[in-house]
Short mmCIF file of C-alpha atoms in Angstrom, two decimals:
data_model
loop_
_atom_site.label_atom_id
_atom_site.label_comp_id
_atom_site.label_asym_id
_atom_site.label_seq_id
_atom_site.Cartn_x
_atom_site.Cartn_y
_atom_site.Cartn_z
CA MET A 1 62.02 14.61 -0.32
CA SER A 2 59.22 12.32 0.87
CA ILE A 3 55.91 13.81 1.94
CA ASN A 4 54.35 12.78 5.23
CA ARG A 5 50.85 11.55 4.35
CA GLU A 6 47.86 10.34 6.32
CA ARG A 7 44.93 8.12 5.38
CA VAL A 8 41.80 10.32 5.23
CA PHE A 9 38.22 9.20 4.63
CA VAL A 10 36.64 11.31 1.86
CA TRP A 11 34.01 9.52 -0.23
CA SER A 12 31.06 7.99 1.60
CA ARG A 13 29.55 4.65 0.63
CA ARG A 14 26.58 6.47 -0.91
CA ILE A 15 28.82 8.51 -3.19
CA ARG A 16 30.87 5.50 -4.24
CA LEU A 17 27.73 3.45 -4.91
CA PHE A 18 26.27 6.27 -6.98
CA HIS A 19 29.49 6.59 -8.97
CA TRP A 20 29.77 2.93 -9.97
CA ILE A 21 26.05 2.45 -10.68
CA ASN A 22 26.30 5.57 -12.83
CA VAL A 23 29.35 4.21 -14.67
CA ILE A 24 27.64 0.89 -15.43
CA ALA A 25 24.31 2.47 -16.42
CA ILE A 26 25.89 5.08 -18.70
CA THR A 27 28.11 2.47 -20.36
CA LEU A 28 25.07 0.30 -21.12
CA LEU A 29 22.99 3.28 -22.27
CA ILE A 30 25.75 4.48 -24.61
CA CYS A 31 26.23 1.03 -26.14
CA ILE A 32 22.50 0.46 -26.65
CA GLY A 33 22.01 4.04 -27.83
CA LEU A 34 24.69 3.67 -30.51
CA VAL A 35 22.99 0.52 -31.82
CA ILE A 36 19.61 2.29 -31.90
CA LEU A 37 21.08 5.32 -33.70
CA ASN A 38 22.68 3.01 -36.27
CA GLY A 39 19.78 0.59 -36.51
CA LYS A 40 19.73 0.57 -40.32
CA LEU A 41 23.47 -0.06 -40.48
CA PHE A 42 23.12 -3.06 -38.15
CA GLY A 43 19.96 -4.30 -39.90
CA VAL A 44 17.79 -4.01 -36.78
CA SER A 45 14.15 -4.95 -37.41
CA THR A 46 11.18 -3.00 -36.06
CA ASP A 47 10.63 -5.58 -33.32
CA GLY A 48 14.34 -5.50 -32.57
CA LYS A 49 14.29 -1.72 -32.31
CA ILE A 50 11.34 -1.84 -29.89
CA LEU A 51 13.20 -4.41 -27.77
CA LEU A 52 16.36 -2.28 -27.74
CA LYS A 53 14.39 0.82 -26.79
CA THR A 54 12.62 -1.11 -24.02
CA ILE A 55 15.97 -2.26 -22.60
CA HIS A 56 17.36 1.26 -23.03
CA VAL A 57 14.45 2.76 -21.09
CA THR A 58 14.67 0.11 -18.36
CA VAL A 59 18.36 0.85 -17.81
CA GLY A 60 17.43 4.53 -18.04
CA TYR A 61 15.12 4.15 -15.05
CA VAL A 62 18.04 2.79 -13.00
CA PHE A 63 20.20 5.69 -14.21
CA ALA A 64 17.49 8.27 -13.43
CA THR A 65 16.71 6.85 -9.97
CA ASN A 66 20.40 6.81 -9.11
CA LEU A 67 20.83 10.40 -10.34
CA VAL A 68 17.80 11.73 -8.44
CA ILE A 69 19.05 10.11 -5.23
CA ARG A 70 22.45 11.76 -5.78
CA LEU A 71 20.82 15.14 -6.39
CA ILE A 72 18.94 14.85 -3.09
CA ILE A 73 22.03 13.69 -1.19
CA GLY A 74 23.81 16.78 -2.48
CA PHE A 75 21.44 18.92 -0.41
CA ILE A 76 20.97 16.81 2.70
CA GLY A 77 24.19 14.79 2.86
CA LYS A 78 27.33 15.29 4.91
CA ALA A 79 30.86 16.53 4.16
CA HIS A 80 31.88 15.84 0.56
CA GLU A 81 28.44 14.52 -0.36
CA ARG A 82 27.16 18.12 -0.44
CA TRP A 83 27.05 20.28 -3.56
CA SER A 84 28.92 23.04 -1.74
CA LYS A 85 31.92 20.70 -1.68
CA VAL A 86 31.49 19.32 -5.19
CA LEU A 87 30.45 22.18 -7.49
CA PRO A 88 32.46 25.30 -8.43
CA PHE A 89 30.16 27.86 -6.82
CA ASN A 90 31.75 28.41 -3.44
CA LYS A 91 33.36 31.72 -2.52
CA GLY A 92 36.97 32.00 -3.62
CA PHE A 93 36.71 29.37 -6.36
CA THR A 94 38.30 31.59 -9.02
CA GLN A 95 41.35 32.15 -6.86
CA ALA A 96 41.46 28.43 -6.04
CA LEU A 97 41.48 27.68 -9.77
CA VAL A 98 44.41 30.08 -10.27
CA ASP A 99 46.28 28.51 -7.36
CA PHE A 100 45.61 25.05 -8.78
CA LYS A 101 47.08 26.07 -12.11
CA ASN A 102 50.19 27.56 -10.50
CA ASN A 103 50.81 24.92 -7.83
CA LYS A 104 51.43 21.63 -9.60
CA LYS A 105 51.93 19.66 -6.38
CA ALA A 106 48.80 20.75 -4.52
CA ALA A 107 46.60 17.98 -3.12
CA TYR A 108 42.88 18.26 -2.40
CA LYS A 109 40.67 16.35 0.00
CA GLY A 110 37.73 16.44 -2.41
CA HIS A 111 37.75 17.40 -6.08
CA ASN A 112 40.38 19.83 -7.25
CA PRO A 113 39.08 23.03 -8.97
CA ALA A 114 39.36 21.56 -12.47
CA GLY A 115 37.54 18.47 -11.26
CA LYS A 116 34.69 20.60 -9.92
CA LEU A 117 34.25 22.20 -13.34
CA MET A 118 34.16 18.76 -14.92
CA ILE A 119 31.58 17.54 -12.38
CA LEU A 120 29.37 20.54 -13.17
CA ALA A 121 29.57 19.83 -16.91
CA LEU A 122 28.90 16.11 -16.45
CA PHE A 123 25.95 16.57 -14.12
CA THR A 124 24.43 19.16 -16.48
CA LEU A 125 24.56 16.65 -19.33
CA LEU A 126 23.35 13.79 -17.13
CA PHE A 127 20.35 15.82 -15.95
CA THR A 128 19.57 16.79 -19.56
CA GLN A 129 19.77 13.14 -20.57
CA MET A 130 17.43 12.11 -17.76
CA ILE A 131 14.68 14.67 -18.48
CA SER A 132 14.81 14.36 -22.26
CA GLY A 133 15.02 10.57 -22.04
CA LEU A 134 11.89 10.30 -19.90
CA VAL A 135 9.95 12.46 -22.35
CA ILE A 136 11.20 10.44 -25.34
CA ALA A 137 10.30 7.17 -23.59
CA GLY A 138 6.77 8.52 -23.17
CA THR A 139 6.38 9.61 -26.78
CA ASP A 140 8.15 6.66 -28.38
CA ILE A 141 7.16 3.49 -26.53
CA TYR A 142 4.62 5.08 -24.15
CA TYR A 143 6.50 4.29 -20.94
CA PRO A 144 6.04 6.11 -17.61
CA PRO A 145 6.03 8.74 -16.30
CA PHE A 146 4.69 10.52 -19.40
CA GLY A 147 3.63 7.59 -21.58
CA GLY A 148 0.03 7.45 -20.35
CA TYR A 149 -0.47 11.15 -20.99
CA PHE A 150 0.92 11.01 -24.53
CA ALA A 151 -0.95 7.81 -25.38
CA GLU A 152 -4.21 9.43 -24.29
CA SER A 153 -3.41 12.57 -26.26
CA ILE A 154 -3.21 10.64 -29.55
CA ALA A 155 -6.00 8.11 -28.90
CA ILE A 156 -9.13 8.16 -31.01
CA ASP A 157 -10.98 6.14 -28.35
CA LYS A 158 -9.81 7.43 -24.96
CA GLN A 159 -11.33 4.37 -23.28
CA ASN A 160 -9.16 1.97 -25.26
CA ILE A 161 -5.67 3.39 -24.71
CA GLU A 162 -4.13 0.00 -23.94
CA VAL A 163 -4.24 -1.01 -27.63
CA ILE A 164 -1.85 1.81 -28.55
CA GLN A 165 1.55 0.21 -29.12
CA PRO A 166 4.89 1.45 -30.51
CA TYR A 167 4.95 1.73 -34.32
CA SER A 168 1.26 0.75 -34.51
CA LYS A 169 -1.49 3.00 -35.92
CA GLU A 170 -4.33 1.23 -34.15
CA ASN A 171 -6.54 3.75 -32.29
CA VAL A 172 -4.11 6.55 -33.20
CA ASP A 173 -5.31 9.95 -34.45
CA GLU A 174 -2.81 10.89 -37.18
CA ALA A 175 -3.04 14.66 -36.61
CA ALA A 176 -2.61 14.28 -32.84
CA TYR A 177 0.27 11.88 -33.43
CA LYS A 178 2.09 14.40 -35.63
CA GLU A 179 1.53 17.08 -33.02
CA MET A 180 2.98 14.82 -30.33
CA ARG A 181 6.03 14.07 -32.46
CA ALA A 182 6.56 17.80 -32.95
CA ILE A 183 6.49 18.31 -29.17
CA ARG A 184 9.19 15.69 -28.70
CA THR A 185 11.54 17.10 -31.36
CA PRO A 186 13.48 19.51 -29.06
CA PHE A 187 13.82 16.73 -26.48
CA ILE A 188 15.29 14.45 -29.15
CA THR A 189 17.74 17.20 -30.09
CA ALA A 190 18.73 17.75 -26.44
CA HIS A 191 19.10 14.00 -25.88
CA VAL A 192 21.31 13.46 -28.92
CA TYR A 193 23.56 16.46 -28.33
CA SER A 194 23.98 15.75 -24.61
CA PHE A 195 24.79 12.16 -25.63
CA TYR A 196 27.58 13.42 -27.90
CA GLY A 197 28.65 15.75 -25.13
CA LEU A 198 29.07 12.78 -22.79
CA LEU A 199 31.05 10.91 -25.43
CA PHE A 200 33.40 13.90 -25.47
CA LEU A 201 33.59 14.58 -21.73
CA ILE A 202 33.87 11.05 -20.37
CA PRO A 203 37.30 10.39 -21.94
CA LEU A 204 38.40 13.83 -20.73
CA HIS A 205 37.19 12.95 -17.24
CA ILE A 206 39.17 9.70 -17.27
CA LEU A 207 42.24 11.52 -18.59
CA GLY A 208 41.83 14.18 -15.90
CA VAL A 209 41.69 11.51 -13.19
CA ILE A 210 44.91 9.93 -14.51
CA ILE A 211 46.66 13.31 -14.62
CA ALA A 212 45.42 14.26 -11.14
CA GLU A 213 46.56 10.92 -9.75
CA ARG A 214 50.04 11.39 -11.17
CA ARG A 215 50.12 14.99 -9.99
CA GLU A 216 48.65 14.68 -6.49
CA LYS A 217 49.59 11.06 -5.69
CA THR A 218 46.66 10.70 -3.29
CA ALA A 219 45.31 7.29 -4.42
CA LEU A 220 42.53 9.08 -6.28
CA VAL A 221 41.29 6.02 -8.17
CA SER A 222 41.21 3.62 -5.23
CA ALA A 223 39.50 6.31 -3.13
CA MET A 224 36.37 5.83 -5.23
CA ILE A 225 36.48 2.15 -4.22
CA ASN A 226 37.39 2.26 -0.53
CA GLY A 227 36.65 5.93 0.25
CA TYR A 228 40.15 6.82 1.47
CA LYS A 229 42.76 9.22 0.09
CA TYR A 230 46.37 9.54 1.22
CA LEU A 231 46.88 13.24 1.83
CA PRO A 232 49.69 15.44 3.08
CA LYS A 233 48.99 16.35 6.71
CA ASP A 234 48.62 20.04 5.86
CA THR A 235 46.02 19.48 3.12
CA GLU A 236 43.13 21.96 3.18
CA ASP A 237 39.53 20.83 2.85
#
């Protein structure tokens, strides 16, 4: 029996733009990050490593800016831009998750309950990557927003901070440098493990989208391009 469907606008231009910028930025960051992590295997020189880290941080700024804008939109946006529509914290979510498991043909205007759990996990890792990455950029190649602070903290001559460069010991107090590296250690750990977490979750996310598309038949993939889903007329919000 065919289902009577209607074309419904769901994802705003801002959400779609965030999604695809995020996809591109994360793909680049993962590729560059893997090369940096395996620098010895690939025979990357010190200058090459600095260049890779500089590119990594530059792409990271795009990623971070995009993520911060999305976080703000989640509070001030409309309809399915808002966190109340995206994250699994609304009243009745547990029952919705049970219903989703039991009703294989259910369609959803926004994310289905399983999708909301995935979004929460992904955004948690993305936020961890952003914060830890900014700290690492400041302690490693002395880039903003924390680079100036860390460079000053290890400088012998505080009036000559500009000579402090990555992998150089010029104007660097060894004891202060070791202390700075100790401060960054937990951020490195968080960055690496959230990186591996993304490597695990991203394929699951893609698989979940494929399964949901086959299950709901709402044009889920194209909706993130044109904003429209094809939903049964009795679909709930």
